[in-house]
Short mmCIF file of C-alpha atoms in Angstrom, two decimals:
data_model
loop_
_atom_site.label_atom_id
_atom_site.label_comp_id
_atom_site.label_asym_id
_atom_site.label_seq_id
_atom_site.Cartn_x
_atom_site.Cartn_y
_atom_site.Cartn_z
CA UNK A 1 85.77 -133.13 13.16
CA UNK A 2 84.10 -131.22 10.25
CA UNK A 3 84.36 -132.88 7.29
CA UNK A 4 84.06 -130.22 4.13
CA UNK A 5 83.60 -133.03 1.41
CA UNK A 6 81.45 -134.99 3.86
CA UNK A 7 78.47 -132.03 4.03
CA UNK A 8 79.22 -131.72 0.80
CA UNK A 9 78.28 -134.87 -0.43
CA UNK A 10 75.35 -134.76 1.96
CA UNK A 11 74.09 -131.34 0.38
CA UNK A 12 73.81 -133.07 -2.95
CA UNK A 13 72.40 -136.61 -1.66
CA UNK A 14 69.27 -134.32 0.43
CA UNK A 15 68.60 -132.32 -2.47
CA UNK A 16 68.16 -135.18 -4.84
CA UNK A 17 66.23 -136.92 -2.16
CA UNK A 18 64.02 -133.82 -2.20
CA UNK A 19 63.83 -134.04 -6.55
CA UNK A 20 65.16 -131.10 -6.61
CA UNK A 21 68.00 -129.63 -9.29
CA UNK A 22 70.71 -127.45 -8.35
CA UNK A 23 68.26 -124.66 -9.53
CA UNK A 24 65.51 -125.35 -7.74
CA UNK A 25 67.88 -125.28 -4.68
CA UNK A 26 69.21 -122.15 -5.48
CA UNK A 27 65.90 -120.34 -6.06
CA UNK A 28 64.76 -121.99 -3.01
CA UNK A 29 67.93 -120.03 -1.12
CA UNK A 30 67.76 -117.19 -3.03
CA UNK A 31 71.58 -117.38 -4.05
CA UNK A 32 73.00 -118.29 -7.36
CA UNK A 33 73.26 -121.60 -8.83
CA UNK A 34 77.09 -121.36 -8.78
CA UNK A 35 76.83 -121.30 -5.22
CA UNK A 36 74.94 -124.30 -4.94
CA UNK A 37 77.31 -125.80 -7.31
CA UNK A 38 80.17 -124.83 -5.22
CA UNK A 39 78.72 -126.18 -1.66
CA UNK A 40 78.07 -130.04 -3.70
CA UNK A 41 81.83 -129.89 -5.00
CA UNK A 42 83.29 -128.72 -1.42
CA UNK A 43 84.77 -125.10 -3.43
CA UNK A 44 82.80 -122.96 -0.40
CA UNK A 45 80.15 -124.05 2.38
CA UNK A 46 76.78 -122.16 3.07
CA UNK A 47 76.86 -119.01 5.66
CA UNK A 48 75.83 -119.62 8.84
CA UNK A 49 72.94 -117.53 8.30
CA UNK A 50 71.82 -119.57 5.41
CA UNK A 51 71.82 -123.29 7.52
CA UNK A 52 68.06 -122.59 9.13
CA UNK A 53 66.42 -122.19 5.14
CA UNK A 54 68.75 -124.63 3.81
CA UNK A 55 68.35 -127.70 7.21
CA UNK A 56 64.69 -126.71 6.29
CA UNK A 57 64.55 -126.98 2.33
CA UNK A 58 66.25 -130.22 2.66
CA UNK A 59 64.32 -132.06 5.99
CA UNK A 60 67.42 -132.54 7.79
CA UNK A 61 69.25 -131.91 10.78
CA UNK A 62 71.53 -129.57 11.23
CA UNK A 63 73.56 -132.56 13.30
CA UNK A 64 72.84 -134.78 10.19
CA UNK A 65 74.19 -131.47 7.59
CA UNK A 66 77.34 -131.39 9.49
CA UNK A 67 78.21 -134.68 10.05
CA UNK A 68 79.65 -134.37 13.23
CA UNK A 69 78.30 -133.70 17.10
CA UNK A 70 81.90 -131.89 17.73
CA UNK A 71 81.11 -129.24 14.78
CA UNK A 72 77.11 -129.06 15.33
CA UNK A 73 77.45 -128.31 19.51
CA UNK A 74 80.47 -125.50 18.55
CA UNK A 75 77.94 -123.78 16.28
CA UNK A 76 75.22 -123.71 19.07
CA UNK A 77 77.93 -122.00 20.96
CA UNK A 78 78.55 -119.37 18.69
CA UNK A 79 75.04 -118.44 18.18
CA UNK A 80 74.51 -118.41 21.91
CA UNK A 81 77.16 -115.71 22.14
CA UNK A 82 75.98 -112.29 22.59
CA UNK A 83 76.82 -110.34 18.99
CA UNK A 84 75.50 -107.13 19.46
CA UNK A 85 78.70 -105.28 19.45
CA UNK A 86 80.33 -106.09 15.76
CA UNK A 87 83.86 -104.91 16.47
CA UNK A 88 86.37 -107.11 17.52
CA UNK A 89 87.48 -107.19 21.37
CA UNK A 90 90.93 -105.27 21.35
CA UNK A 91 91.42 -104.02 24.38
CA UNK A 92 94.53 -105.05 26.39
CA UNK A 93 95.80 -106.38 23.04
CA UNK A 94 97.68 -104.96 19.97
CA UNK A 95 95.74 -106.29 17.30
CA UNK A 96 94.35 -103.03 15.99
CA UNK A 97 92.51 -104.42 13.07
CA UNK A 98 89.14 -103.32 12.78
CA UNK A 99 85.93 -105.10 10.97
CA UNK A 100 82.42 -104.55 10.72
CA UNK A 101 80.48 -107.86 10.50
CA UNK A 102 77.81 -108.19 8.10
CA UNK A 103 74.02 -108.22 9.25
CA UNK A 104 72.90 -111.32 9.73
CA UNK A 105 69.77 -112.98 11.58
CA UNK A 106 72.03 -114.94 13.93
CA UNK A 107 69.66 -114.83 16.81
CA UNK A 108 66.90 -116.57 15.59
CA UNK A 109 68.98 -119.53 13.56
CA UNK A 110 68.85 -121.46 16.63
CA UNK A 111 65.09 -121.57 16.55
CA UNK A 112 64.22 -123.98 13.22
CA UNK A 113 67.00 -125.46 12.44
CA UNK A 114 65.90 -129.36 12.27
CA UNK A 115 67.79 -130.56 14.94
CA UNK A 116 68.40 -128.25 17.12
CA UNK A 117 65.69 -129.23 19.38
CA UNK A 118 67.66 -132.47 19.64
CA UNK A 119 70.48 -131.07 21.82
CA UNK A 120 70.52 -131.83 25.43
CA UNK A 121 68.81 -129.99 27.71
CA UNK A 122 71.90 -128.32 28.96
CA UNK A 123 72.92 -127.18 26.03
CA UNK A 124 72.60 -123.52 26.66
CA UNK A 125 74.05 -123.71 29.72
CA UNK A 126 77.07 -125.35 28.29
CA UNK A 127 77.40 -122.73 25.70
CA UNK A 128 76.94 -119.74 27.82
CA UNK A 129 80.08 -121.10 30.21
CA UNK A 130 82.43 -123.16 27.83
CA UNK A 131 84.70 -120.59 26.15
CA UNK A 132 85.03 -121.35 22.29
CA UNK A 133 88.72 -122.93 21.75
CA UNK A 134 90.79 -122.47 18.92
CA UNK A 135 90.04 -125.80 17.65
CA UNK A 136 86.66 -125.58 17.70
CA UNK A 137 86.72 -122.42 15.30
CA UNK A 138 89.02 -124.16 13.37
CA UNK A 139 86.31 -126.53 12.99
CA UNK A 140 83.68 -124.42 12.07
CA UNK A 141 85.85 -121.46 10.30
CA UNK A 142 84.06 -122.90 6.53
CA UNK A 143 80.76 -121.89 7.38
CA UNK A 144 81.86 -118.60 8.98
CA UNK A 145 81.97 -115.18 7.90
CA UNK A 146 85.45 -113.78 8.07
CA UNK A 147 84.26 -110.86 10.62
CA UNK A 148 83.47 -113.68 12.55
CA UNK A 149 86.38 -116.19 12.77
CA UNK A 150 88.13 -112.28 12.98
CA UNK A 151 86.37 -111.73 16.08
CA UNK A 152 86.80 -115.32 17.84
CA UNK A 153 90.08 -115.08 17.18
CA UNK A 154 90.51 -111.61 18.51
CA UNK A 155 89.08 -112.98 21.85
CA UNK A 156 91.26 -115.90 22.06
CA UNK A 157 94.27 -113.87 21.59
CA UNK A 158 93.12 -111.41 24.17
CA UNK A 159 92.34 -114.46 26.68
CA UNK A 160 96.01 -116.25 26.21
CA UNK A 161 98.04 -114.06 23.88
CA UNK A 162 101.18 -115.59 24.60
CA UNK A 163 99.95 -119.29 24.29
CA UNK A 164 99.01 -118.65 20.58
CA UNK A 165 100.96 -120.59 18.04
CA UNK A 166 101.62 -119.73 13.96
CA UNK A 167 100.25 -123.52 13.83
CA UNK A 168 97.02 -122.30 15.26
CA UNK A 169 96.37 -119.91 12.60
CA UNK A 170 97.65 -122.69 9.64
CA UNK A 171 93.71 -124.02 9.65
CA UNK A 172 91.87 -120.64 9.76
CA UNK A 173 94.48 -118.36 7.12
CA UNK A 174 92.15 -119.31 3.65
CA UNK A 175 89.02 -117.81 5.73
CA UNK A 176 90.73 -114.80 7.22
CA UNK A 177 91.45 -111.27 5.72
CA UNK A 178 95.02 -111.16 4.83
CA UNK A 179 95.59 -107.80 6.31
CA UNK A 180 94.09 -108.88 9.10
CA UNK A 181 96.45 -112.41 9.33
CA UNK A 182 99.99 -110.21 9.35
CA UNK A 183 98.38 -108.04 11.78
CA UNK A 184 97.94 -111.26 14.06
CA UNK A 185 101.13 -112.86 13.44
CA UNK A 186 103.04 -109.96 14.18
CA UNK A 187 101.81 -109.69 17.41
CA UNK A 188 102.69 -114.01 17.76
CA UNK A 189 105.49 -115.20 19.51
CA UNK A 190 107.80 -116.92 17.45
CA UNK A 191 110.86 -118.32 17.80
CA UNK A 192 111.90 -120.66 14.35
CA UNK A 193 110.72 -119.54 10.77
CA UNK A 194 110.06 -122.91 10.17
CA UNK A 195 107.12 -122.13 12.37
CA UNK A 196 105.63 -119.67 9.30
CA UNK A 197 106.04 -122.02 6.81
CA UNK A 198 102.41 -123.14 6.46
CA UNK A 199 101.59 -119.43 6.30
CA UNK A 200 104.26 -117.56 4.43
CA UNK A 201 102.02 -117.26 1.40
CA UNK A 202 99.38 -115.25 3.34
CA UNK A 203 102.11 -112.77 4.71
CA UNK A 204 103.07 -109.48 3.15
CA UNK A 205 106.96 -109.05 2.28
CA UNK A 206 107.28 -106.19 5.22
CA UNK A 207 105.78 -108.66 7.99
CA UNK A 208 108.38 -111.40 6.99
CA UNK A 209 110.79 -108.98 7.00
CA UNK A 210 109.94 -107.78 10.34
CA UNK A 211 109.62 -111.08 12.05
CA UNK A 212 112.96 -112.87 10.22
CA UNK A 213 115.25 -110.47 11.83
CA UNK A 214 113.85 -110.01 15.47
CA UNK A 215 117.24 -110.75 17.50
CA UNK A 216 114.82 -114.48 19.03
CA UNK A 217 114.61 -115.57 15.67
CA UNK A 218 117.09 -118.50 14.96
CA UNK A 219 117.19 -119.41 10.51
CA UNK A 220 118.50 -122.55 9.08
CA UNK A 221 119.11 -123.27 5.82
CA UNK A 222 115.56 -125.06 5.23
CA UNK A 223 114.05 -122.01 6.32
CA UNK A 224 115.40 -119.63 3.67
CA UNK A 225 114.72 -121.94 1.57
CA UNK A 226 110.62 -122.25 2.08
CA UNK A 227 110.34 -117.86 2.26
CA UNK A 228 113.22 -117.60 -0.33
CA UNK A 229 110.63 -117.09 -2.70
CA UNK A 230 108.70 -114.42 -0.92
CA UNK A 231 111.61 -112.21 0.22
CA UNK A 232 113.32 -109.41 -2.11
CA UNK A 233 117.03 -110.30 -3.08
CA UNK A 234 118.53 -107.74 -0.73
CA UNK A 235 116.55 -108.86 2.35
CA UNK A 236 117.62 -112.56 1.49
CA UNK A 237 121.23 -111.63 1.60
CA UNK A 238 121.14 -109.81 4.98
CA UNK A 239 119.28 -112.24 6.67
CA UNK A 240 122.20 -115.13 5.71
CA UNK A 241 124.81 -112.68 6.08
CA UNK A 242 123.61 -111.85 9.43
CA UNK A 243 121.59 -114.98 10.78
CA UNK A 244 123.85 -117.68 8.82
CA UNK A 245 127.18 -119.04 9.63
CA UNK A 246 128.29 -120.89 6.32
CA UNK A 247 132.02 -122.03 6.24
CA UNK A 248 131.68 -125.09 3.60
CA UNK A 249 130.13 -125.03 -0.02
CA UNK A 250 127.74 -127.52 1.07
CA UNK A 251 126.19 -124.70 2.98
CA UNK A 252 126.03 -122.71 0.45
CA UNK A 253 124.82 -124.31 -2.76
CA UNK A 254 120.89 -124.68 -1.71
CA UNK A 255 121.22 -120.66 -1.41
CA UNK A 256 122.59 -119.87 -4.52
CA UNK A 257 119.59 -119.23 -6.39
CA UNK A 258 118.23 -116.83 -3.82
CA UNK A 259 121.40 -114.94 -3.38
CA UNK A 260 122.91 -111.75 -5.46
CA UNK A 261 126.84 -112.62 -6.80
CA UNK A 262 128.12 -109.90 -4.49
CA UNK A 263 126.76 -111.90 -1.61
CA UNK A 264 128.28 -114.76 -3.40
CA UNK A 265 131.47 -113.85 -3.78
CA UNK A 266 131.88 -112.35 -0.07
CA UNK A 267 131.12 -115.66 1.49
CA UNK A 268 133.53 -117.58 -0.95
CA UNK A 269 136.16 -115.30 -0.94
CA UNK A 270 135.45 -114.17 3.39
CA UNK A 271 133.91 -117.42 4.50
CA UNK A 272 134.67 -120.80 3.23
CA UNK A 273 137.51 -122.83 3.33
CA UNK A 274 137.93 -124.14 -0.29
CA UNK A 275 140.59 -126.94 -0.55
CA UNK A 276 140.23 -128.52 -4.37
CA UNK A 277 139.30 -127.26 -7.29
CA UNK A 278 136.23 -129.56 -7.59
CA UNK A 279 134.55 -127.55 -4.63
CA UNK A 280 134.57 -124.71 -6.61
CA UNK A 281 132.79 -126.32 -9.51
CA UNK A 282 129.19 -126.60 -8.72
CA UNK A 283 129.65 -122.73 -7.59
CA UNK A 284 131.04 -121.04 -10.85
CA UNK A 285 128.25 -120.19 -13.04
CA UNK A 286 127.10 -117.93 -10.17
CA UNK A 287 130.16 -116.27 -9.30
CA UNK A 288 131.95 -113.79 -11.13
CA UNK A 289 135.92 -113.90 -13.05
CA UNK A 290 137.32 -111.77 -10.45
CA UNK A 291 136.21 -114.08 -7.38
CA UNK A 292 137.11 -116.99 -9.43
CA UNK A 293 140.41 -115.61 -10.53
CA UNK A 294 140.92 -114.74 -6.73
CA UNK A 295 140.34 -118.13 -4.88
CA UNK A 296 142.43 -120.00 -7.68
CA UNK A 297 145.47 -117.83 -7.26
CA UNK A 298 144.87 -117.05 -3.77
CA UNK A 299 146.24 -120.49 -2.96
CA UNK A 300 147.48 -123.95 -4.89
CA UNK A 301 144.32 -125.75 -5.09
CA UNK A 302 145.03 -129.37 -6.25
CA UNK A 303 143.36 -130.05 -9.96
CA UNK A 304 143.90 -132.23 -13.00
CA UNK A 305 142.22 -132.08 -16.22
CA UNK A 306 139.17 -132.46 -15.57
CA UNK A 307 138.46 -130.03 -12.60
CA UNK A 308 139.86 -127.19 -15.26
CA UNK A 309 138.14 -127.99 -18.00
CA UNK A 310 134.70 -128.28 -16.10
CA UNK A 311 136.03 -124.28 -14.76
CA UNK A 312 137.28 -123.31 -18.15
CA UNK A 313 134.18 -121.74 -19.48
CA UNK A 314 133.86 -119.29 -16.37
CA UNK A 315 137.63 -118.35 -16.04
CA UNK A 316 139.26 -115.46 -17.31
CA UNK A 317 141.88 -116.08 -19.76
CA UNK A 318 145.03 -115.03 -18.46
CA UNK A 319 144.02 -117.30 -14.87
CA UNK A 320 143.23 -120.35 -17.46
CA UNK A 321 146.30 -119.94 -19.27
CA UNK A 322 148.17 -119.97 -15.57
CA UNK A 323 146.34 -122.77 -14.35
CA UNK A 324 146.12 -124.93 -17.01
CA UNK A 325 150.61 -124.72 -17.77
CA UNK A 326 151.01 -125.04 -14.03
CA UNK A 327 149.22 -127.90 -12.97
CA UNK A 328 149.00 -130.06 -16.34
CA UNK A 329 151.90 -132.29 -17.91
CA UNK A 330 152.88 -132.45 -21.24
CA UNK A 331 152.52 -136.30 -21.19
CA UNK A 332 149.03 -135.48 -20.94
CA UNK A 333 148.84 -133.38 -24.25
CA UNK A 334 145.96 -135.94 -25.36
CA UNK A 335 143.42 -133.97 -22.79
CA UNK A 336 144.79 -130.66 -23.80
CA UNK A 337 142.50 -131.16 -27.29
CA UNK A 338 139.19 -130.61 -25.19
CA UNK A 339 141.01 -127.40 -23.24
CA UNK A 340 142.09 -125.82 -26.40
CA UNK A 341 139.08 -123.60 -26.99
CA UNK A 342 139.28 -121.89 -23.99
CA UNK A 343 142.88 -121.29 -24.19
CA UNK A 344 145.15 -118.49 -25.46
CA UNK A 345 147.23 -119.46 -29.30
CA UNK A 346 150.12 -118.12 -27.43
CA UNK A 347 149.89 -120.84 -24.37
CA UNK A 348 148.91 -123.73 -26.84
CA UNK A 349 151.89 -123.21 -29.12
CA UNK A 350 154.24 -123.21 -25.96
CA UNK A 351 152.90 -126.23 -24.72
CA UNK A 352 153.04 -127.97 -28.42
CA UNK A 353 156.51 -127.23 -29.20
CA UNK A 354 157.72 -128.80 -25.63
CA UNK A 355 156.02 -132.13 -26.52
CA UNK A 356 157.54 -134.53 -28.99
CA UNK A 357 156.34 -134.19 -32.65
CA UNK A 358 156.57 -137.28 -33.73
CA UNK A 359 155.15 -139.68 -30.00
CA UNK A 360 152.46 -137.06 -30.15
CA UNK A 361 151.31 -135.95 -33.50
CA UNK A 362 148.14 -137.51 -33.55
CA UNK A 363 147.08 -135.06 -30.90
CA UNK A 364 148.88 -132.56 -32.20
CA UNK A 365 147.38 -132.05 -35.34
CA UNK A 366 144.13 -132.06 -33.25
CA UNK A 367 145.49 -128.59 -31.79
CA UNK A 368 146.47 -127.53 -35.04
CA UNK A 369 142.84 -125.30 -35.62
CA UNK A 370 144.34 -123.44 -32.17
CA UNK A 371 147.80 -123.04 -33.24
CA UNK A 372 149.61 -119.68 -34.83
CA UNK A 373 150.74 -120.40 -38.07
CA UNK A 374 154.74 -119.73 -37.08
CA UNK A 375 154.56 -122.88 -34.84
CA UNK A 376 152.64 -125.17 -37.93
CA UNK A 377 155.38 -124.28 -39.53
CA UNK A 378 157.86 -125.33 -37.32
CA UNK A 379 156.33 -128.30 -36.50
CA UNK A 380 156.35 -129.36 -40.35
CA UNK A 381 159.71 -128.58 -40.45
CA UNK A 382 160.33 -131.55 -38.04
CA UNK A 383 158.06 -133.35 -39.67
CA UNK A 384 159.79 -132.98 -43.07
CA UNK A 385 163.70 -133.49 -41.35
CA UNK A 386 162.07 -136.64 -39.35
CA UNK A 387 160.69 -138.09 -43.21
CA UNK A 388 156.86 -138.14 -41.46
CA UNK A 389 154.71 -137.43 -44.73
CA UNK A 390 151.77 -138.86 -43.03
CA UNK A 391 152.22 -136.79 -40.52
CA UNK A 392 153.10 -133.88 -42.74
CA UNK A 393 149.94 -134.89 -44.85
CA UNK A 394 147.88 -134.44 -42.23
CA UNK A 395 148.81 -130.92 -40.63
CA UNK A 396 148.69 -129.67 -44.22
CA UNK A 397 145.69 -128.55 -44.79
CA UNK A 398 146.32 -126.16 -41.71
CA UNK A 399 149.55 -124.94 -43.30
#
């Protein structure tokens, strides 16, 4: 298998064998000295075209450059191939995209590259019968022009169309046009998104688009969420409204981020089955009053303090005020100290002057910042009857 870092490393180890700088190299190739730079760190790999000058600069093989037979007999098969005609083969196929490949002195590479004398005897026979496979471009597809790898793969797809795989392409996407790539995969048969994970980066939003909602495709959750990020908002919320069947929050919470709140509330409110209020928790801060407001009154969700206080900051007041004097006890009225912020001075000083004064008045003067100044009053007046001047003294400064 071709080994990038590998002929990298061995790029850098014949040059300085050869007491030569990375200048010297390049002015040897006639290319830049980034270049050179970039084949000894593994960024890019020398053309095809350039192996014969470069094999020959350095006194090695091309077998030895490579540093593999697999890679080295796959490029002797490619320059045995006829390349007359540039365009890509496209008959009997619907790949329509069309390249021009660049001029390059492919037909006499074979010649003096060190090494390629070495090959067997055979060897041209072999290449001139043995179709190139998909693996062996993917081998190879660093040292290839794009037109190239464009054309192998055209002929591939033309040979077995309907055995070609997303996973085939995963390998050759950095190298290949990406106009040319969503050409190709749209053309792919594909049955899971997961299969386009590898590859979603590479694909234009209308492609995705066209290949999430063929009527083969099947989503999961997983899948939305590896193209969430690549997909417009309203596209996302079709394709779980119409490929998704969510009836628990669980379900739902990995999509929040992805989905608009009107897509939010229409699968709380039309699709899940919400039985406490601590399922509704996690879910608030996306959803808006009204579809709040609707699942707490559209049935008596079991609560206590702390599942209303955790919803408090997302419910509208006149729902809070509801749910808070229905489901909480005044033996309670410690708790009601953390609620009282989010509640209405009219609610508070109902629920104050039902407790006792004088087993509660710790708390009570707690509440006292929340209460109207009718009910202080009254309060103080029990407070005074009862003889409570501690107590008194300490709702006074509220007074």
């Amino acid at each position: 298998m071709f080994n990038t870092m590998k002929t990298a490393r061995k790029i850098k180890e014949a040059r300085i064998a050869q007491n030569m700088t990375q200048m010297n190299l390049a002015d040897a190739m006639e290319v830049s000295y980034q270049a050179v730079s970039n084949w000894e760190r593994g960024n890019s790999m020398p053309d095809i075209s350039k192996l014969e000058q470069l094999c020959g600069i350095l006194h090695i093989t091309l077998e030895e450059l490579l540093g593999s037979d697999d890679a080295t007999r796959t490029l002797h098969k490619i320059i045995s191939v006829d390349t007359a005609d540039s365009a890509p083969i496209t008959p009997a196929c619907d790949v329509t995209h069309t390249v021009n490949l660049p001029e390059a002195a492919n037909s006499h590479i074979a010649e003096d590259i060190p090494g390629m004398e070495s090959a067997d005897n055979d060897l041209d026979t072999i290449c001139s019968t043995a179709p190139i496979t998909i693996e062996e471009i993917q081998t190879v597809a660093p040292l290839l022009p794009p037109a190239r790898i464009e054309k192998l793969v055209d002929e591939k797809f033309c040979e077995n169309g309907n055995g070609f795989r997303p996973k085939d392409l995963v390998p050759l996407a950095p190298y290949l046009d990406d106009e040319y790539l969503n050409l190709l995969i749209k053309e792919l048969h594909v049955n899971r998104l997961c299969e386009l994970n590898d590859l979603v980066f590479y694909l234009s939003e209308d492609v995705l688009e066209t290949i999430v909602f063929q009527d083969n495709i099947k989503v999961e959750t997983e899948d939305i969420l590896t193209i969430g990020p690549y997909l417009s908002e309203d596209t996302l919320d079709r394709l779980v409204m119409e490929k998704l069947h969510i009836d628990k929050v669980s379900d739902l919470l990995p999509l929040t981020n992805y989905l608009s709140e009107d897509t939010l509330t229409t699968l709380v409110t039309d699709h899940l089955q919400i039985d406490t209020l601590y399922e509704l928790i996690p879910l608030a801060s996306y959803l808006s009053e009204e579809c709040l407001d609707t699942m707490i009154q559209r049935a008596e969700l079991p609560g206590d303090m702390d599942g209303i206080l955790a919803l408090a900051p997302y419910l509208a007041d006149d729902t809070l005020d509801k749910l808070a004097t229905n489901k909480l006890h005044m033996n309670i009225l410690p708790k009601w100290v953390s609620l009282a912020p989010y509640l209405n001075e009219d609610t508070l000083d109902k629920i104050v002057l039902q407790a006792d004064p004088h087993k509660h008045m710790n708390h009570i003067h707690e509440l006292a910042p929340y209460l109207s100044h009718d009910t202080l009053k009254q309060l103080a007046h029990h407070l005074i009857q009862a003889k409570n001047l501690d107590a008194l003294k300490n709702l006074a400064p509220y007074l």
